mmCIF file of N, CA, C and O in Angstrom:
data_model
loop_
_atom_site.group_PDB
_atom_site.id
_atom_site.type_symbol
_atom_site.label_atom_id
_atom_site.label_comp_id
_atom_site.label_asym_id
_atom_site.label_seq_id
_atom_site.Cartn_x
_atom_site.Cartn_y
_atom_site.Cartn_z
ATOM 1 N N UNK A 1 139.370 158.128 128.988
ATOM 2 C CA UNK A 1 139.627 157.811 127.569
ATOM 3 C C UNK A 1 140.354 156.509 127.442
ATOM 4 O O UNK A 1 140.284 155.850 126.416
ATOM 5 N N UNK A 2 141.036 156.035 128.476
ATOM 6 C CA UNK A 2 141.732 154.751 128.382
ATOM 7 C C UNK A 2 140.722 153.634 128.266
ATOM 8 O O UNK A 2 140.923 152.691 127.475
ATOM 9 N N UNK A 3 139.587 153.734 128.969
ATOM 10 C CA UNK A 3 138.591 152.669 128.928
ATOM 11 C C UNK A 3 137.880 152.649 127.601
ATOM 12 O O UNK A 3 137.736 151.606 126.965
ATOM 13 N N UNK A 4 137.412 153.794 127.078
ATOM 14 C CA UNK A 4 136.592 153.792 125.852
ATOM 15 C C UNK A 4 137.370 154.067 124.579
ATOM 16 O O UNK A 4 136.859 154.031 123.493
ATOM 17 N N UNK A 5 138.654 154.372 124.746
ATOM 18 C CA UNK A 5 139.557 154.571 123.565
ATOM 19 C C UNK A 5 139.086 155.688 122.637
ATOM 20 O O UNK A 5 139.248 155.654 121.437
ATOM 21 N N UNK A 6 138.532 156.707 123.224
ATOM 22 C CA UNK A 6 138.096 157.879 122.470
ATOM 23 C C UNK A 6 138.721 159.131 123.121
ATOM 24 O O UNK A 6 138.810 159.178 124.348
ATOM 25 N N UNK A 7 139.023 160.113 122.325
ATOM 26 C CA UNK A 7 139.599 161.324 122.987
ATOM 27 C C UNK A 7 138.545 162.090 123.804
ATOM 28 O O UNK A 7 137.358 161.990 123.537
ATOM 29 N N UNK A 8 139.051 162.768 124.817
ATOM 30 C CA UNK A 8 138.183 163.649 125.656
ATOM 31 C C UNK A 8 138.190 165.010 124.991
ATOM 32 O O UNK A 8 139.284 165.573 124.761
ATOM 33 N N UNK A 9 137.016 165.593 124.768
ATOM 34 C CA UNK A 9 136.997 166.880 124.129
ATOM 35 C C UNK A 9 137.351 167.981 125.095
ATOM 36 O O UNK A 9 137.610 169.097 124.719
ATOM 37 N N UNK A 10 137.374 167.667 126.406
ATOM 38 C CA UNK A 10 137.722 168.654 127.409
ATOM 39 C C UNK A 10 139.169 168.551 127.943
ATOM 40 O O UNK A 10 139.500 169.116 128.926
ATOM 41 N N UNK A 11 139.965 167.710 127.289
ATOM 42 C CA UNK A 11 141.360 167.547 127.692
ATOM 43 C C UNK A 11 141.502 166.556 128.819
ATOM 44 O O UNK A 11 140.574 165.788 129.175
ATOM 45 N N UNK A 12 142.638 166.605 129.494
ATOM 46 C CA UNK A 12 142.888 165.677 130.619
ATOM 47 C C UNK A 12 144.084 166.198 131.451
ATOM 48 O O UNK A 12 144.852 167.034 130.969
ATOM 49 N N UNK A 13 144.109 165.771 132.681
ATOM 50 C CA UNK A 13 145.215 166.054 133.603
ATOM 51 C C UNK A 13 145.541 167.537 133.666
ATOM 52 O O UNK A 13 146.678 167.906 133.685
ATOM 53 N N UNK A 14 144.555 168.387 133.689
ATOM 54 C CA UNK A 14 144.805 169.830 133.778
ATOM 55 C C UNK A 14 145.200 170.500 132.483
ATOM 56 O O UNK A 14 145.463 171.685 132.461
ATOM 57 N N UNK A 15 145.207 169.736 131.398
ATOM 58 C CA UNK A 15 145.533 170.302 130.097
ATOM 59 C C UNK A 15 144.242 170.427 129.297
ATOM 60 O O UNK A 15 143.550 169.459 129.035
ATOM 61 N N UNK A 16 143.932 171.655 128.871
ATOM 62 C CA UNK A 16 142.676 171.934 128.171
ATOM 63 C C UNK A 16 143.000 172.496 126.791
ATOM 64 O O UNK A 16 143.614 173.563 126.712
ATOM 65 N N UNK A 17 142.568 171.835 125.733
ATOM 66 C CA UNK A 17 142.742 172.394 124.408
ATOM 67 C C UNK A 17 141.984 173.690 124.205
ATOM 68 O O UNK A 17 140.946 173.926 124.845
ATOM 69 N N UNK A 18 142.469 174.508 123.346
ATOM 70 C CA UNK A 18 141.803 175.804 123.061
ATOM 71 C C UNK A 18 140.392 175.568 122.585
ATOM 72 O O UNK A 18 139.472 176.338 122.951
ATOM 73 N N UNK A 19 140.141 174.524 121.823
ATOM 74 C CA UNK A 19 138.830 174.252 121.320
ATOM 75 C C UNK A 19 137.857 174.034 122.485
ATOM 76 O O UNK A 19 136.691 174.449 122.418
ATOM 77 N N UNK A 20 138.313 173.385 123.553
ATOM 78 C CA UNK A 20 137.425 173.165 124.690
ATOM 79 C C UNK A 20 137.157 174.453 125.392
ATOM 80 O O UNK A 20 136.047 174.768 125.815
ATOM 81 N N UNK A 21 138.156 175.325 125.505
ATOM 82 C CA UNK A 21 137.996 176.584 126.197
ATOM 83 C C UNK A 21 136.945 177.453 125.436
ATOM 84 O O UNK A 21 136.073 178.066 126.098
ATOM 85 N N UNK A 22 136.941 177.388 124.113
ATOM 86 C CA UNK A 22 135.934 178.142 123.364
ATOM 87 C C UNK A 22 134.561 177.513 123.536
ATOM 88 O O UNK A 22 133.579 178.238 123.736
ATOM 89 N N UNK A 23 134.457 176.193 123.479
ATOM 90 C CA UNK A 23 133.155 175.538 123.667
ATOM 91 C C UNK A 23 132.615 175.807 125.078
ATOM 92 O O UNK A 23 131.397 176.057 125.211
ATOM 93 N N UNK A 24 133.472 175.751 126.070
ATOM 94 C CA UNK A 24 132.977 175.933 127.426
ATOM 95 C C UNK A 24 132.380 177.313 127.661
ATOM 96 O O UNK A 24 131.475 177.523 128.442
ATOM 97 N N UNK A 25 132.925 178.341 126.960
ATOM 98 C CA UNK A 25 132.379 179.688 127.065
ATOM 99 C C UNK A 25 130.970 179.749 126.559
ATOM 100 O O UNK A 25 130.121 180.472 127.091
ATOM 101 N N UNK A 26 130.623 178.976 125.546
ATOM 102 C CA UNK A 26 129.284 178.958 124.951
ATOM 103 C C UNK A 26 128.360 178.146 125.827
ATOM 104 O O UNK A 26 127.192 178.514 125.989
ATOM 105 N N UNK A 27 128.825 177.060 126.376
ATOM 106 C CA UNK A 27 127.931 176.099 127.096
ATOM 107 C C UNK A 27 127.862 176.358 128.592
ATOM 108 O O UNK A 27 127.110 175.707 129.303
ATOM 109 N N UNK A 28 128.668 177.256 129.125
ATOM 110 C CA UNK A 28 128.824 177.368 130.575
ATOM 111 C C UNK A 28 127.644 177.928 131.286
ATOM 112 O O UNK A 28 127.375 177.569 132.426
ATOM 113 N N UNK A 29 126.869 178.809 130.688
ATOM 114 C CA UNK A 29 125.838 179.551 131.452
ATOM 115 C C UNK A 29 124.491 179.567 130.745
ATOM 116 O O UNK A 29 124.221 180.496 130.018
ATOM 117 N N UNK A 30 123.647 178.541 130.928
ATOM 118 C CA UNK A 30 122.330 178.622 130.379
ATOM 119 C C UNK A 30 121.562 179.786 131.101
ATOM 120 O O UNK A 30 121.865 180.028 132.258
ATOM 121 N N UNK A 31 120.583 180.469 130.526
ATOM 122 C CA UNK A 31 120.187 180.227 129.153
ATOM 123 C C UNK A 31 121.211 180.810 128.175
ATOM 124 O O UNK A 31 121.748 181.883 128.414
ATOM 125 N N UNK A 32 121.447 180.114 127.158
ATOM 126 C CA UNK A 32 122.391 180.524 126.136
ATOM 127 C C UNK A 32 121.671 180.559 124.797
ATOM 128 O O UNK A 32 120.511 180.193 124.698
ATOM 129 N N UNK A 33 122.371 181.012 123.787
ATOM 130 C CA UNK A 33 121.834 180.946 122.395
ATOM 131 C C UNK A 33 121.773 179.482 122.028
ATOM 132 O O UNK A 33 122.788 178.860 121.746
ATOM 133 N N UNK A 34 120.586 178.912 122.028
ATOM 134 C CA UNK A 34 120.430 177.460 121.841
ATOM 135 C C UNK A 34 120.993 176.935 120.556
ATOM 136 O O UNK A 34 121.627 175.884 120.608
ATOM 137 N N UNK A 35 120.760 177.552 119.454
ATOM 138 C CA UNK A 35 121.218 177.048 118.158
ATOM 139 C C UNK A 35 122.776 177.053 118.171
ATOM 140 O O UNK A 35 123.422 176.064 117.758
ATOM 141 N N UNK A 36 123.416 178.132 118.648
ATOM 142 C CA UNK A 36 124.840 178.196 118.705
ATOM 143 C C UNK A 36 125.410 177.116 119.613
ATOM 144 O O UNK A 36 126.351 176.428 119.266
ATOM 145 N N UNK A 37 124.821 176.976 120.784
ATOM 146 C CA UNK A 37 125.294 175.972 121.762
ATOM 147 C C UNK A 37 125.165 174.559 121.192
ATOM 148 O O UNK A 37 126.068 173.726 121.305
ATOM 149 N N UNK A 38 124.057 174.264 120.522
ATOM 150 C CA UNK A 38 123.854 172.943 119.968
ATOM 151 C C UNK A 38 124.876 172.668 118.858
ATOM 152 O O UNK A 38 125.463 171.589 118.783
ATOM 153 N N UNK A 39 125.116 173.656 118.024
ATOM 154 C CA UNK A 39 126.140 173.450 116.953
ATOM 155 C C UNK A 39 127.529 173.320 117.497
ATOM 156 O O UNK A 39 128.293 172.515 117.012
ATOM 157 N N UNK A 40 127.846 174.004 118.578
ATOM 158 C CA UNK A 40 129.115 173.800 119.256
ATOM 159 C C UNK A 40 129.285 172.372 119.757
ATOM 160 O O UNK A 40 130.294 171.715 119.598
ATOM 161 N N UNK A 41 128.213 171.834 120.357
ATOM 162 C CA UNK A 41 128.262 170.488 120.867
ATOM 163 C C UNK A 41 128.377 169.508 119.731
ATOM 164 O O UNK A 41 129.137 168.523 119.768
ATOM 165 N N UNK A 42 127.592 169.714 118.624
ATOM 166 C CA UNK A 42 127.632 168.799 117.499
ATOM 167 C C UNK A 42 129.011 168.693 116.865
ATOM 168 O O UNK A 42 129.463 167.620 116.527
ATOM 169 N N UNK A 43 129.661 169.832 116.728
ATOM 170 C CA UNK A 43 130.934 169.831 116.067
ATOM 171 C C UNK A 43 132.100 169.365 116.937
ATOM 172 O O UNK A 43 133.196 169.179 116.461
ATOM 173 N N UNK A 44 131.843 169.158 118.236
ATOM 174 C CA UNK A 44 132.923 168.736 119.132
ATOM 175 C C UNK A 44 133.266 167.241 118.891
ATOM 176 O O UNK A 44 134.337 166.840 119.257
ATOM 177 N N UNK A 45 132.331 166.474 118.383
ATOM 178 C CA UNK A 45 132.585 165.069 118.190
ATOM 179 C C UNK A 45 132.266 164.235 119.447
ATOM 180 O O UNK A 45 132.450 163.030 119.498
ATOM 181 N N UNK A 46 131.690 164.884 120.478
ATOM 182 C CA UNK A 46 131.336 164.222 121.716
ATOM 183 C C UNK A 46 130.246 163.209 121.498
ATOM 184 O O UNK A 46 129.298 163.407 120.683
ATOM 185 N N UNK A 47 130.331 162.089 122.219
ATOM 186 C CA UNK A 47 129.291 161.065 122.183
ATOM 187 C C UNK A 47 128.559 160.991 123.514
ATOM 188 O O UNK A 47 127.448 160.483 123.592
ATOM 189 N N UNK A 48 129.143 161.554 124.562
ATOM 190 C CA UNK A 48 128.546 161.615 125.888
ATOM 191 C C UNK A 48 128.824 162.967 126.546
ATOM 192 O O UNK A 48 129.798 163.629 126.136
ATOM 193 N N UNK A 49 128.028 163.293 127.500
ATOM 194 C CA UNK A 49 128.266 164.518 128.267
ATOM 195 C C UNK A 49 128.030 164.223 129.745
ATOM 196 O O UNK A 49 127.169 163.400 130.081
ATOM 197 N N UNK A 50 128.816 164.877 130.552
ATOM 198 C CA UNK A 50 128.641 164.794 131.996
ATOM 199 C C UNK A 50 128.310 166.199 132.471
ATOM 200 O O UNK A 50 129.056 167.142 132.177
ATOM 201 N N UNK A 51 127.233 166.337 133.159
ATOM 202 C CA UNK A 51 126.821 167.632 133.717
ATOM 203 C C UNK A 51 127.047 167.566 135.251
ATOM 204 O O UNK A 51 126.379 166.790 135.938
ATOM 205 N N UNK A 52 127.978 168.360 135.744
ATOM 206 C CA UNK A 52 128.204 168.473 137.154
ATOM 207 C C UNK A 52 127.350 169.650 137.663
ATOM 208 O O UNK A 52 127.687 170.819 137.430
ATOM 209 N N UNK A 53 126.247 169.325 138.263
ATOM 210 C CA UNK A 53 125.268 170.331 138.629
ATOM 211 C C UNK A 53 125.849 171.454 139.532
ATOM 212 O O UNK A 53 125.511 172.634 139.377
ATOM 213 N N UNK A 54 126.753 171.109 140.415
ATOM 214 C CA UNK A 54 127.332 172.087 141.336
ATOM 215 C C UNK A 54 128.236 173.122 140.621
ATOM 216 O O UNK A 54 128.528 174.138 141.165
ATOM 217 N N UNK A 55 128.610 172.789 139.417
ATOM 218 C CA UNK A 55 129.467 173.736 138.643
ATOM 219 C C UNK A 55 128.649 174.889 138.050
ATOM 220 O O UNK A 55 129.199 175.849 137.568
ATOM 221 N N UNK A 56 127.314 174.759 138.156
ATOM 222 C CA UNK A 56 126.431 175.808 137.640
ATOM 223 C C UNK A 56 125.744 176.525 138.805
ATOM 224 O O UNK A 56 125.365 175.863 139.793
ATOM 225 N N UNK A 57 125.450 177.797 138.638
ATOM 226 C CA UNK A 57 124.722 178.510 139.669
ATOM 227 C C UNK A 57 123.233 178.139 139.610
ATOM 228 O O UNK A 57 122.720 177.746 138.617
ATOM 229 N N UNK A 58 122.598 178.309 140.760
ATOM 230 C CA UNK A 58 121.139 178.115 140.883
ATOM 231 C C UNK A 58 120.705 176.753 140.289
ATOM 232 O O UNK A 58 121.291 175.739 140.589
ATOM 233 N N UNK A 59 119.697 176.779 139.450
ATOM 234 C CA UNK A 59 119.217 175.532 138.837
ATOM 235 C C UNK A 59 119.763 175.327 137.410
ATOM 236 O O UNK A 59 119.186 174.520 136.660
ATOM 237 N N UNK A 60 120.802 176.047 137.063
ATOM 238 C CA UNK A 60 121.308 175.973 135.661
ATOM 239 C C UNK A 60 121.813 174.571 135.301
ATOM 240 O O UNK A 60 121.735 174.143 134.173
ATOM 241 N N UNK A 61 122.373 173.851 136.259
ATOM 242 C CA UNK A 61 122.826 172.475 135.984
ATOM 243 C C UNK A 61 121.680 171.601 135.575
ATOM 244 O O UNK A 61 121.756 170.793 134.649
ATOM 245 N N UNK A 62 120.569 171.672 136.314
ATOM 246 C CA UNK A 62 119.377 170.889 135.950
ATOM 247 C C UNK A 62 118.797 171.337 134.645
ATOM 248 O O UNK A 62 118.328 170.515 133.870
ATOM 249 N N UNK A 63 118.842 172.626 134.370
ATOM 250 C CA UNK A 63 118.402 173.122 133.062
ATOM 251 C C UNK A 63 119.266 172.594 131.931
ATOM 252 O O UNK A 63 118.752 172.267 130.850
ATOM 253 N N UNK A 64 120.575 172.460 132.160
ATOM 254 C CA UNK A 64 121.437 171.879 131.165
ATOM 255 C C UNK A 64 121.078 170.436 130.882
ATOM 256 O O UNK A 64 120.999 170.003 129.751
ATOM 257 N N UNK A 65 120.820 169.662 131.941
ATOM 258 C CA UNK A 65 120.395 168.245 131.749
ATOM 259 C C UNK A 65 119.123 168.184 130.948
ATOM 260 O O UNK A 65 118.997 167.421 129.981
ATOM 261 N N UNK A 66 118.174 169.065 131.271
ATOM 262 C CA UNK A 66 116.897 169.106 130.535
ATOM 263 C C UNK A 66 117.083 169.470 129.071
ATOM 264 O O UNK A 66 116.443 168.901 128.196
ATOM 265 N N UNK A 67 117.961 170.432 128.829
ATOM 266 C CA UNK A 67 118.236 170.901 127.451
ATOM 267 C C UNK A 67 118.834 169.739 126.644
ATOM 268 O O UNK A 67 118.424 169.519 125.494
ATOM 269 N N UNK A 68 119.753 169.027 127.220
ATOM 270 C CA UNK A 68 120.346 167.858 126.506
ATOM 271 C C UNK A 68 119.288 166.808 126.266
ATOM 272 O O UNK A 68 119.236 166.246 125.150
ATOM 273 N N UNK A 69 118.449 166.516 127.227
ATOM 274 C CA UNK A 69 117.390 165.501 127.055
ATOM 275 C C UNK A 69 116.389 165.969 125.959
ATOM 276 O O UNK A 69 115.936 165.166 125.149
ATOM 277 N N UNK A 70 116.122 167.246 125.981
ATOM 278 C CA UNK A 70 115.193 167.784 124.895
ATOM 279 C C UNK A 70 115.757 167.578 123.509
ATOM 280 O O UNK A 70 115.002 167.586 122.530
ATOM 281 N N UNK A 71 117.051 167.508 123.406
ATOM 282 C CA UNK A 71 117.746 167.292 122.124
ATOM 283 C C UNK A 71 118.042 165.841 121.842
ATOM 284 O O UNK A 71 118.819 165.508 120.949
ATOM 285 N N UNK A 72 117.477 164.940 122.612
ATOM 286 C CA UNK A 72 117.602 163.534 122.342
ATOM 287 C C UNK A 72 118.629 162.777 123.140
ATOM 288 O O UNK A 72 118.866 161.594 122.909
ATOM 289 N N UNK A 73 119.300 163.425 124.075
ATOM 290 C CA UNK A 73 120.291 162.695 124.917
ATOM 291 C C UNK A 73 119.557 161.860 125.928
ATOM 292 O O UNK A 73 118.459 162.185 126.378
ATOM 293 N N UNK A 74 120.186 160.692 126.212
ATOM 294 C CA UNK A 74 119.625 159.732 127.174
ATOM 295 C C UNK A 74 120.432 159.739 128.426
ATOM 296 O O UNK A 74 121.687 159.651 128.362
ATOM 297 N N UNK A 75 119.768 159.851 129.587
ATOM 298 C CA UNK A 75 120.488 159.801 130.831
ATOM 299 C C UNK A 75 120.868 158.337 131.101
ATOM 300 O O UNK A 75 120.013 157.472 131.172
ATOM 301 N N UNK A 76 122.166 158.060 131.260
ATOM 302 C CA UNK A 76 122.658 156.753 131.542
ATOM 303 C C UNK A 76 122.843 156.532 133.028
ATOM 304 O O UNK A 76 122.727 155.421 133.507
ATOM 305 N N UNK A 77 123.209 157.592 133.754
ATOM 306 C CA UNK A 77 123.422 157.513 135.189
ATOM 307 C C UNK A 77 123.208 158.901 135.793
ATOM 308 O O UNK A 77 123.498 159.879 135.106
ATOM 309 N N UNK A 78 122.722 158.918 137.020
ATOM 310 C CA UNK A 78 122.509 160.240 137.673
ATOM 311 C C UNK A 78 122.686 160.042 139.161
ATOM 312 O O UNK A 78 121.946 159.272 139.794
ATOM 313 N N UNK A 79 123.685 160.701 139.721
ATOM 314 C CA UNK A 79 123.956 160.626 141.154
ATOM 315 C C UNK A 79 123.267 161.721 141.934
ATOM 316 O O UNK A 79 123.368 161.761 143.167
ATOM 317 N N UNK A 80 122.658 162.664 141.224
ATOM 318 C CA UNK A 80 122.123 163.839 141.883
ATOM 319 C C UNK A 80 123.104 164.975 141.797
ATOM 320 O O UNK A 80 122.746 166.128 141.519
ATOM 321 N N UNK A 81 124.395 164.710 141.991
ATOM 322 C CA UNK A 81 125.431 165.711 141.807
ATOM 323 C C UNK A 81 125.873 165.827 140.330
ATOM 324 O O UNK A 81 126.270 166.854 139.904
ATOM 325 N N UNK A 82 125.818 164.715 139.641
ATOM 326 C CA UNK A 82 126.267 164.697 138.228
ATOM 327 C C UNK A 82 125.346 163.726 137.440
ATOM 328 O O UNK A 82 124.880 162.733 137.996
ATOM 329 N N UNK A 83 125.211 164.046 136.198
ATOM 330 C CA UNK A 83 124.440 163.227 135.257
ATOM 331 C C UNK A 83 125.297 162.862 134.070
ATOM 332 O O UNK A 83 125.978 163.723 133.549
ATOM 333 N N UNK A 84 125.278 161.598 133.675
ATOM 334 C CA UNK A 84 125.970 161.104 132.485
ATOM 335 C C UNK A 84 124.933 160.895 131.428
ATOM 336 O O UNK A 84 123.981 160.119 131.651
ATOM 337 N N UNK A 85 125.142 161.535 130.295
ATOM 338 C CA UNK A 85 124.125 161.453 129.196
ATOM 339 C C UNK A 85 124.860 160.943 127.940
ATOM 340 O O UNK A 85 125.971 161.392 127.647
ATOM 341 N N UNK A 86 124.174 160.110 127.197
ATOM 342 C CA UNK A 86 124.634 159.662 125.870
ATOM 343 C C UNK A 86 123.967 160.565 124.871
ATOM 344 O O UNK A 86 122.733 160.665 124.852
ATOM 345 N N UNK A 87 124.763 161.218 124.054
ATOM 346 C CA UNK A 87 124.210 162.063 122.983
ATOM 347 C C UNK A 87 123.675 161.235 121.844
ATOM 348 O O UNK A 87 124.189 160.130 121.625
ATOM 349 N N UNK A 88 122.712 161.726 121.128
ATOM 350 C CA UNK A 88 122.205 160.981 119.991
ATOM 351 C C UNK A 88 123.229 160.834 118.905
ATOM 352 O O UNK A 88 124.161 161.642 118.814
ATOM 353 N N UNK A 89 123.089 159.749 118.120
ATOM 354 C CA UNK A 89 124.063 159.563 117.037
ATOM 355 C C UNK A 89 124.014 160.756 116.084
ATOM 356 O O UNK A 89 122.972 161.376 115.878
ATOM 357 N N UNK A 90 125.151 161.098 115.531
ATOM 358 C CA UNK A 90 125.240 162.292 114.681
ATOM 359 C C UNK A 90 124.253 162.289 113.552
ATOM 360 O O UNK A 90 123.730 163.335 113.188
ATOM 361 N N UNK A 91 123.974 161.113 112.981
ATOM 362 C CA UNK A 91 123.025 161.064 111.871
ATOM 363 C C UNK A 91 121.586 161.285 112.314
ATOM 364 O O UNK A 91 120.701 161.438 111.495
ATOM 365 N N UNK A 92 121.352 161.303 113.598
ATOM 366 C CA UNK A 92 119.996 161.523 114.132
ATOM 367 C C UNK A 92 119.810 162.902 114.724
ATOM 368 O O UNK A 92 118.752 163.288 115.194
ATOM 369 N N UNK A 93 120.863 163.693 114.684
ATOM 370 C CA UNK A 93 120.826 165.011 115.287
ATOM 371 C C UNK A 93 120.096 166.005 114.450
ATOM 372 O O UNK A 93 120.276 166.050 113.206
ATOM 373 N N UNK A 94 119.273 166.782 115.072
ATOM 374 C CA UNK A 94 118.552 167.878 114.399
ATOM 375 C C UNK A 94 118.831 169.156 115.122
ATOM 376 O O UNK A 94 118.471 169.290 116.306
ATOM 377 N N UNK A 95 119.512 170.115 114.522
ATOM 378 C CA UNK A 95 119.761 171.397 115.193
ATOM 379 C C UNK A 95 118.434 172.079 115.512
ATOM 380 O O UNK A 95 117.465 172.040 114.747
ATOM 381 N N UNK A 96 118.366 172.719 116.687
ATOM 382 C CA UNK A 96 117.149 173.419 117.101
ATOM 383 C C UNK A 96 117.516 174.802 117.466
ATOM 384 O O UNK A 96 118.496 175.134 117.987
#
């Protein structure tokens, strides 16, 4: 957040806001209720997402990347272990 001057929705230095804890419960395990998960992401104010594939069991990390791309997110970088995606602008978002 020092570089981009925007707050992190998942907290920092081991401190996690309650709002993040609630969001992570909804987004942690695909397949999830897609409309609910998308609304949770939209209301977070996030502009980017990082998916750490190893944090998910089986192929769920890759499914998460695909789900974000299906909703208009653009992959900016991908190391294989993690993908950085830019979420679409809020005025372009369409709940699905």
